[in-house]
Coordinates of C-alpha atoms in Angstrom, one line a residue:
M1111 CA 0.0 0.0 0.0
K1112 CA 1.4 3.4 -0.9
T1113 CA 1.6 5.8 1.9
A1114 CA 2.3 9.5 2.1
Q1115 CA 3.9 10.9 5.2
N1116 CA 5.7 13.9 6.6
S1117 CA 9.2 12.6 6.9
G1118 CA 10.4 14.8 9.7
V1119 CA 13.8 14.9 7.9
D1120 CA 15.3 18.2 6.9
G1121 CA 14.7 19.0 3.2
V1122 CA 11.5 17.0 2.9
Q1123 CA 9.4 18.3 5.8
G1124 CA 5.8 19.0 4.8
Q1125 CA 6.2 17.1 1.5
A1126 CA 4.3 14.0 0.5
V1127 CA 6.9 11.2 0.3
D1128 CA 6.1 7.7 -1.1
S1129 CA 7.4 5.0 1.2
R1130 CA 8.4 2.6 -1.6
D1131 CA 8.8 2.3 -5.2
E1132 CA 5.9 0.7 -7.0
N1133 CA 7.3 -0.1 -10.4
S1134 CA 6.4 -3.5 -11.8
P1135 CA 8.9 -6.4 -11.4
R1136 CA 9.3 -6.5 -15.2
L1137 CA 10.0 -2.7 -15.4
Q1138 CA 12.5 -3.1 -12.5
R1139 CA 14.3 -5.8 -14.3
W1140 CA 14.6 -3.7 -17.5
L1141 CA 15.6 -0.6 -15.5
K1142 CA 18.3 -2.7 -13.8
K1143 CA 19.7 -3.8 -17.1
I1144 CA 19.6 -0.3 -18.6
T1145 CA 21.1 1.6 -15.6
A1146 CA 23.8 -1.1 -15.3
A1147 CA 25.1 -0.1 -18.8
P1148 CA 23.1 2.9 -20.0
N1149 CA 25.4 4.0 -22.8
R1150 CA 25.3 0.5 -24.4
F1151 CA 21.5 0.8 -24.8
L1152 CA 21.8 4.3 -26.1
L1153 CA 24.4 3.1 -28.7
L1154 CA 22.1 0.3 -29.8
A1155 CA 19.2 2.7 -30.2
L1156 CA 21.4 5.1 -32.2
L1157 CA 22.7 2.3 -34.3
I1158 CA 19.1 1.3 -35.3
Y1159 CA 18.3 5.0 -36.1
M1160 CA 21.4 5.4 -38.2
V1161 CA 20.8 2.2 -40.1
I1162 CA 17.3 3.3 -40.9
N1163 CA 18.3 6.9 -41.7
N1164 CA 21.3 6.1 -43.9
T1165 CA 19.4 3.3 -45.8
I1166 CA 16.7 5.9 -46.6
N1167 CA 19.3 8.4 -47.7
A1168 CA 21.0 5.9 -50.0
T1169 CA 17.8 4.7 -51.6
S1170 CA 16.4 8.3 -51.9
V1171 CA 19.6 9.4 -53.8
W1172 CA 19.3 6.3 -56.0
M1173 CA 15.7 7.1 -56.9
E1174 CA 16.6 10.7 -57.7
I1175 CA 19.6 9.9 -59.9
T1176 CA 17.8 7.2 -61.9
R1177 CA 14.8 9.3 -62.5
D1178 CA 16.2 10.7 -65.8
G1179 CA 18.4 7.9 -67.2
Q1180 CA 21.5 5.9 -66.4
P1181 CA 23.3 7.0 -63.2
E1182 CA 27.0 7.7 -63.0
F1183 CA 27.6 5.3 -60.2
A1184 CA 26.2 1.9 -58.9
L1185 CA 23.7 1.4 -56.1
W1186 CA 26.3 -0.4 -54.0
E1187 CA 28.5 2.7 -54.0
L1188 CA 25.7 4.8 -52.4
F1189 CA 25.4 2.1 -49.6
V1190 CA 29.3 2.1 -49.1
W1191 CA 29.2 5.9 -48.7
E1192 CA 26.3 5.8 -46.2
Y1193 CA 27.4 2.8 -44.2
S1194 CA 31.0 3.8 -44.0
S1195 CA 29.8 7.0 -42.4
L1196 CA 27.6 5.0 -40.1
L1197 CA 30.4 2.6 -38.9
A1198 CA 32.8 5.5 -38.4
N1199 CA 30.2 7.2 -36.1
F1200 CA 29.5 4.0 -34.3
L1201 CA 33.3 3.5 -33.5
L1202 CA 33.7 7.1 -32.3
L1203 CA 30.5 7.4 -30.2
P1204 CA 31.8 5.4 -27.2
L1205 CA 34.8 7.8 -27.0
I1206 CA 32.6 10.9 -27.3
F1207 CA 30.3 9.5 -24.6
W1208 CA 33.2 9.1 -22.3
V1209 CA 34.2 12.7 -22.8
W1210 CA 30.7 13.9 -22.2
Q1211 CA 30.4 11.9 -19.0
R1212 CA 33.7 13.2 -17.7
Y1213 CA 32.8 16.8 -18.7
P1214 CA 29.0 17.1 -18.4
L1215 CA 27.1 20.1 -19.7
R1216 CA 27.1 23.0 -17.2
F1217 CA 25.6 26.4 -17.1
S1218 CA 28.6 27.8 -15.5
Y1219 CA 31.6 28.9 -17.6
P1220 CA 29.8 28.9 -21.0
Y1221 CA 32.7 30.1 -23.0
R1222 CA 34.9 27.4 -21.6
Q1223 CA 32.3 24.7 -22.5
L1224 CA 31.9 26.2 -26.0
L1225 CA 35.6 26.0 -26.6
M1226 CA 35.8 22.5 -25.3
H1227 CA 33.0 21.3 -27.5
A1228 CA 34.3 23.1 -30.5
G1229 CA 37.7 21.3 -30.0
V1230 CA 36.0 17.9 -29.4
S1231 CA 33.7 18.3 -32.4
L1232 CA 36.8 19.1 -34.6
L1233 CA 38.6 16.0 -33.4
Y1234 CA 35.4 14.0 -33.9
A1235 CA 35.1 15.3 -37.5
I1236 CA 38.8 14.4 -38.2
G1237 CA 38.3 10.9 -36.9
H1238 CA 35.0 10.5 -38.7
V1239 CA 36.3 11.5 -42.0
S1240 CA 39.5 9.5 -41.6
L1241 CA 37.7 6.3 -40.7
M1242 CA 35.1 6.9 -43.4
V1243 CA 37.6 7.5 -46.2
A1244 CA 39.8 4.5 -45.1
M1245 CA 36.7 2.2 -45.2
R1246 CA 35.7 3.5 -48.7
E1247 CA 39.2 3.1 -50.1
G1248 CA 39.3 -0.5 -48.7
V1249 CA 35.9 -1.4 -50.2
Y1250 CA 36.8 0.1 -53.6
S1251 CA 40.1 -1.6 -53.6
L1252 CA 38.5 -5.0 -53.1
A1253 CA 36.0 -4.2 -55.9
G1254 CA 38.9 -3.4 -58.3
G1255 CA 38.3 0.3 -58.3
N1256 CA 39.7 3.5 -56.8
Y1257 CA 37.9 5.9 -54.4
D1258 CA 38.6 9.6 -55.0
F1259 CA 37.8 11.7 -51.9
G1260 CA 38.5 15.0 -53.9
P1261 CA 40.4 18.1 -52.8
V1262 CA 41.1 17.4 -49.1
L1263 CA 40.5 20.9 -47.6
R1264 CA 37.4 21.5 -49.6
E1265 CA 35.9 18.1 -49.0
F1266 CA 36.8 18.1 -45.3
F1267 CA 35.1 21.5 -44.8
Y1268 CA 32.0 20.0 -46.6
E1269 CA 32.0 17.0 -44.2
Y1270 CA 32.9 19.1 -41.1
R1271 CA 29.7 21.1 -41.5
K1272 CA 27.6 18.0 -41.4
D1273 CA 29.7 16.5 -38.5
V1274 CA 29.2 19.6 -36.3
W1275 CA 25.5 19.3 -36.8
G1276 CA 25.7 15.6 -36.1
Y1277 CA 27.8 16.3 -33.0
V1278 CA 25.2 18.7 -31.6
F1279 CA 22.4 16.1 -32.4
F1280 CA 24.3 13.3 -30.5
L1281 CA 25.1 15.6 -27.6
L1282 CA 21.4 16.6 -27.2
V1283 CA 20.2 13.0 -27.5
F1284 CA 22.8 11.9 -25.0
N1285 CA 21.8 14.4 -22.3
I1286 CA 18.0 14.1 -22.9
Y1287 CA 18.4 10.3 -22.6
H1288 CA 20.3 10.4 -19.4
R1289 CA 18.0 13.0 -18.0
V1290 CA 14.9 11.0 -18.8
L1291 CA 16.5 7.8 -17.5
S1292 CA 17.4 9.4 -14.2
R1293 CA 13.8 10.5 -13.9
I1294 CA 12.3 7.1 -14.6
A1295 CA 15.0 5.0 -12.7
G1296 CA 15.1 7.5 -9.8
E1297 CA 17.9 9.8 -8.8
A1298 CA 19.0 9.8 -5.2
N1299 CA 20.2 12.6 -2.9
I1300 CA 21.6 12.3 0.6
I1301 CA 19.5 14.0 3.2
A1302 CA 21.7 16.0 5.6
N1303 CA 21.3 15.5 9.3
S1304 CA 19.6 18.3 11.2
E1305 CA 21.8 21.1 12.6
A1306 CA 21.4 19.8 16.1
E1307 CA 22.6 16.4 15.1
E1308 CA 25.6 18.0 13.2
V1309 CA 26.7 19.9 16.3
T1310 CA 26.5 16.8 18.6
A1311 CA 27.7 14.4 16.0
P1312 CA 29.3 16.1 13.0
S1313 CA 30.4 12.9 11.4
A1314 CA 27.1 11.0 12.0
L1315 CA 26.0 8.8 9.1
P1316 CA 23.1 10.2 7.2
E1317 CA 20.1 8.0 7.7
H1318 CA 18.1 8.5 4.4
L1319 CA 18.3 9.1 0.7
L1320 CA 15.7 11.1 -0.9
V1321 CA 14.9 9.5 -4.3
K1322 CA 13.0 11.5 -7.0
K1323 CA 11.3 9.5 -9.6
L1324 CA 9.0 11.2 -12.1
D1325 CA 6.4 13.1 -9.9
K1326 CA 7.1 11.1 -6.8
E1327 CA 9.6 11.3 -3.9
F1328 CA 10.3 8.6 -1.4
L1329 CA 12.8 7.7 1.2
V1330 CA 15.4 4.9 1.2
K1331 CA 17.3 4.1 4.3
I1332 CA 21.2 4.2 3.9
N1333 CA 21.2 0.8 5.8
E1334 CA 19.3 -0.8 2.9
V1335 CA 21.9 0.1 0.4
D1336 CA 23.9 -3.2 -0.2
W1337 CA 26.8 -1.8 -2.4
L1338 CA 28.0 1.1 -4.4
E1339 CA 29.4 1.1 -8.0
A1340 CA 31.3 4.0 -9.7
S1341 CA 29.7 4.9 -13.0
G1342 CA 31.2 8.1 -14.6
N1343 CA 30.1 11.2 -12.7
Y1344 CA 27.5 9.0 -10.7
V1345 CA 27.6 6.3 -8.1
N1346 CA 25.0 3.6 -8.6
L1347 CA 23.4 2.6 -5.3
Y1348 CA 22.2 -1.0 -5.2
V1349 CA 19.1 -1.6 -3.0
G1350 CA 17.9 -5.1 -3.5
E1351 CA 16.8 -5.3 -7.1
R1352 CA 16.7 -1.6 -7.5
I1353 CA 19.5 0.8 -8.7
Y1354 CA 19.6 4.5 -7.8
P1355 CA 22.2 6.9 -9.4
L1356 CA 23.6 9.6 -7.2
R1357 CA 25.7 12.4 -8.5
S1358 CA 29.1 11.9 -6.8
T1359 CA 32.3 10.1 -7.0
L1360 CA 32.9 6.9 -5.2
S1361 CA 35.7 8.4 -3.2
Q1362 CA 33.5 11.3 -2.0
L1363 CA 30.6 9.0 -1.1
T1364 CA 32.7 6.4 0.7
T1365 CA 34.3 9.2 2.7
K1366 CA 30.9 10.5 3.7
L1367 CA 29.6 7.0 4.6
N1368 CA 33.0 5.8 6.0
S1369 CA 31.6 4.3 9.2
Q1370 CA 29.3 1.8 7.4
F1371 CA 30.7 1.4 3.9
T1372 CA 34.3 0.4 2.8
R1373 CA 35.8 0.6 -0.7
I1374 CA 36.9 -2.9 -1.9
H1375 CA 37.7 -2.1 -5.5
R1376 CA 38.4 0.9 -7.7
S1377 CA 34.8 0.6 -8.8
H1378 CA 32.9 -0.9 -5.8
A1379 CA 32.3 -0.2 -2.1
V1380 CA 30.3 -2.5 0.2
N1381 CA 27.9 -2.0 3.2
H1382 CA 29.4 -4.0 6.1
K1383 CA 25.9 -5.2 7.2
A1384 CA 25.2 -6.6 3.7
I1385 CA 28.2 -9.0 3.8
E1386 CA 27.5 -12.8 4.1
H1387 CA 31.1 -13.9 3.9
I1388 CA 34.6 -13.1 2.3
Q1389 CA 37.0 -15.4 0.5
Y1390 CA 40.6 -14.6 -0.4
S1391 CA 42.8 -16.3 -3.0
S1392 CA 46.5 -17.0 -2.9
S1393 CA 47.2 -14.0 -5.2
G1394 CA 45.9 -11.6 -2.5
D1395 CA 42.7 -10.7 -4.2
G1396 CA 39.4 -12.0 -3.0
E1397 CA 35.6 -11.7 -3.3
V1398 CA 32.8 -10.6 -1.1
T1399 CA 29.5 -12.5 -1.2
L1400 CA 26.5 -10.4 0.0
K1401 CA 23.4 -11.7 1.7
S1402 CA 21.5 -11.0 -1.5
G1403 CA 23.7 -13.5 -3.3
V1404 CA 25.7 -10.9 -5.3
T1405 CA 29.5 -11.4 -5.5
L1406 CA 31.9 -8.5 -5.7
P1407 CA 35.7 -8.5 -6.2
V1408 CA 38.1 -7.4 -3.5
S1409 CA 41.4 -6.1 -4.8
R1410 CA 44.7 -6.4 -2.9
R1411 CA 44.8 -2.6 -2.6
Y1412 CA 41.8 -2.5 -0.4
K1413 CA 42.0 -5.8 1.3
D1414 CA 43.7 -4.6 4.6
Q1415 CA 41.4 -1.6 4.8
L1416 CA 38.4 -3.9 4.7
K1417 CA 39.9 -6.3 7.3
H1418 CA 40.6 -3.4 9.6
K1419 CA 37.1 -1.8 9.3
L1420 CA 35.3 -5.2 10.0
S1421 CA 37.5 -5.9 13.0
V1422 CA 36.8 -2.6 14.8

C-alpha cells in the first residue's frame, strides 16, 4: 500500500513522500539492465536509427539519380558511402560518450564549455572523415576500383559542417536520454542531518536518501543500500533489485559514509551489514558475497582496509 507521510527529515518536511517504489517487477528488471550499462543501450538505439536513416538516404539518392536515365555510379557505391559514415560514427561514439560523461554540460563557464565542445567536435570530424575514407578506399580496392575523396580541404570542410550538426544532435540525444533515464529510474540525494545532530555528532552517518522519480519522492534508508558502484560522474546505489544513481564520485561518497561502507575495489564499495562472507585467494585478491547473493571483487589494494574496518 502506498503511503504519504511527513518525513520529519530536513529538506522534505511538509512534502508527501512515497514510502516505496511501485514499479512492476518486469519494469524493474529492465531498468536494472539499462542503468547497469546505460550507454550500451543508447548506442544500440542510435545504431538502429542510423541504419534506418542512412538506408533511406542511399535509396532516396538512387531514386533521384535514376529518374532521368543511367546513373553515373552503382547502387552499391551509395550504400558504401552511407554505411562507412555509419560505422565510423559507431566506432567514435563510445569515446565521445566518455568525454561527455567526464565533462558534463554545465551552465557555469559557458565560453569554456563552448571552446571544449568546439575542440572535441573538430577531433570528432577528423576521426569520422579519416575512418570513413579509409573504409571506402578499402571497399573500392576490393572491388577493383579506386575511391577519390577529392580536394582534401574543400571536402573536409564539406564533411565538417555535417559533422558539427551531427555532434550537436548526438550531444542533445545523450543528455536528454540520461535526464529521462534518471527521472524514470530515480535519482538519489543524501539528506543531511539536522543542525542539532551535526553539532553533537558532526560525522554522523546520514540516515536516508531522498529518491526523486517522475512526480514522486520517497525515502530509502542508507542501511538498505547493499553496495556502491562507480559509473562516470555518478555512483549507482544497489538496494535489493533496484539501482539508484547519485551524482558523486565513489571516493567522495565512501568518505561521507565511512563508518558503514568500505571501498573494496576501484569501482565498488560495500555495506558492512550486507556481507555474508569473504573469501581470499593465494594471489591476495578476493571476493565478497553479499546476503543478496551478489558477489563483488576485492582487490589487494583495499583488502587490509576492509579487514581493519570489519575488526573494529
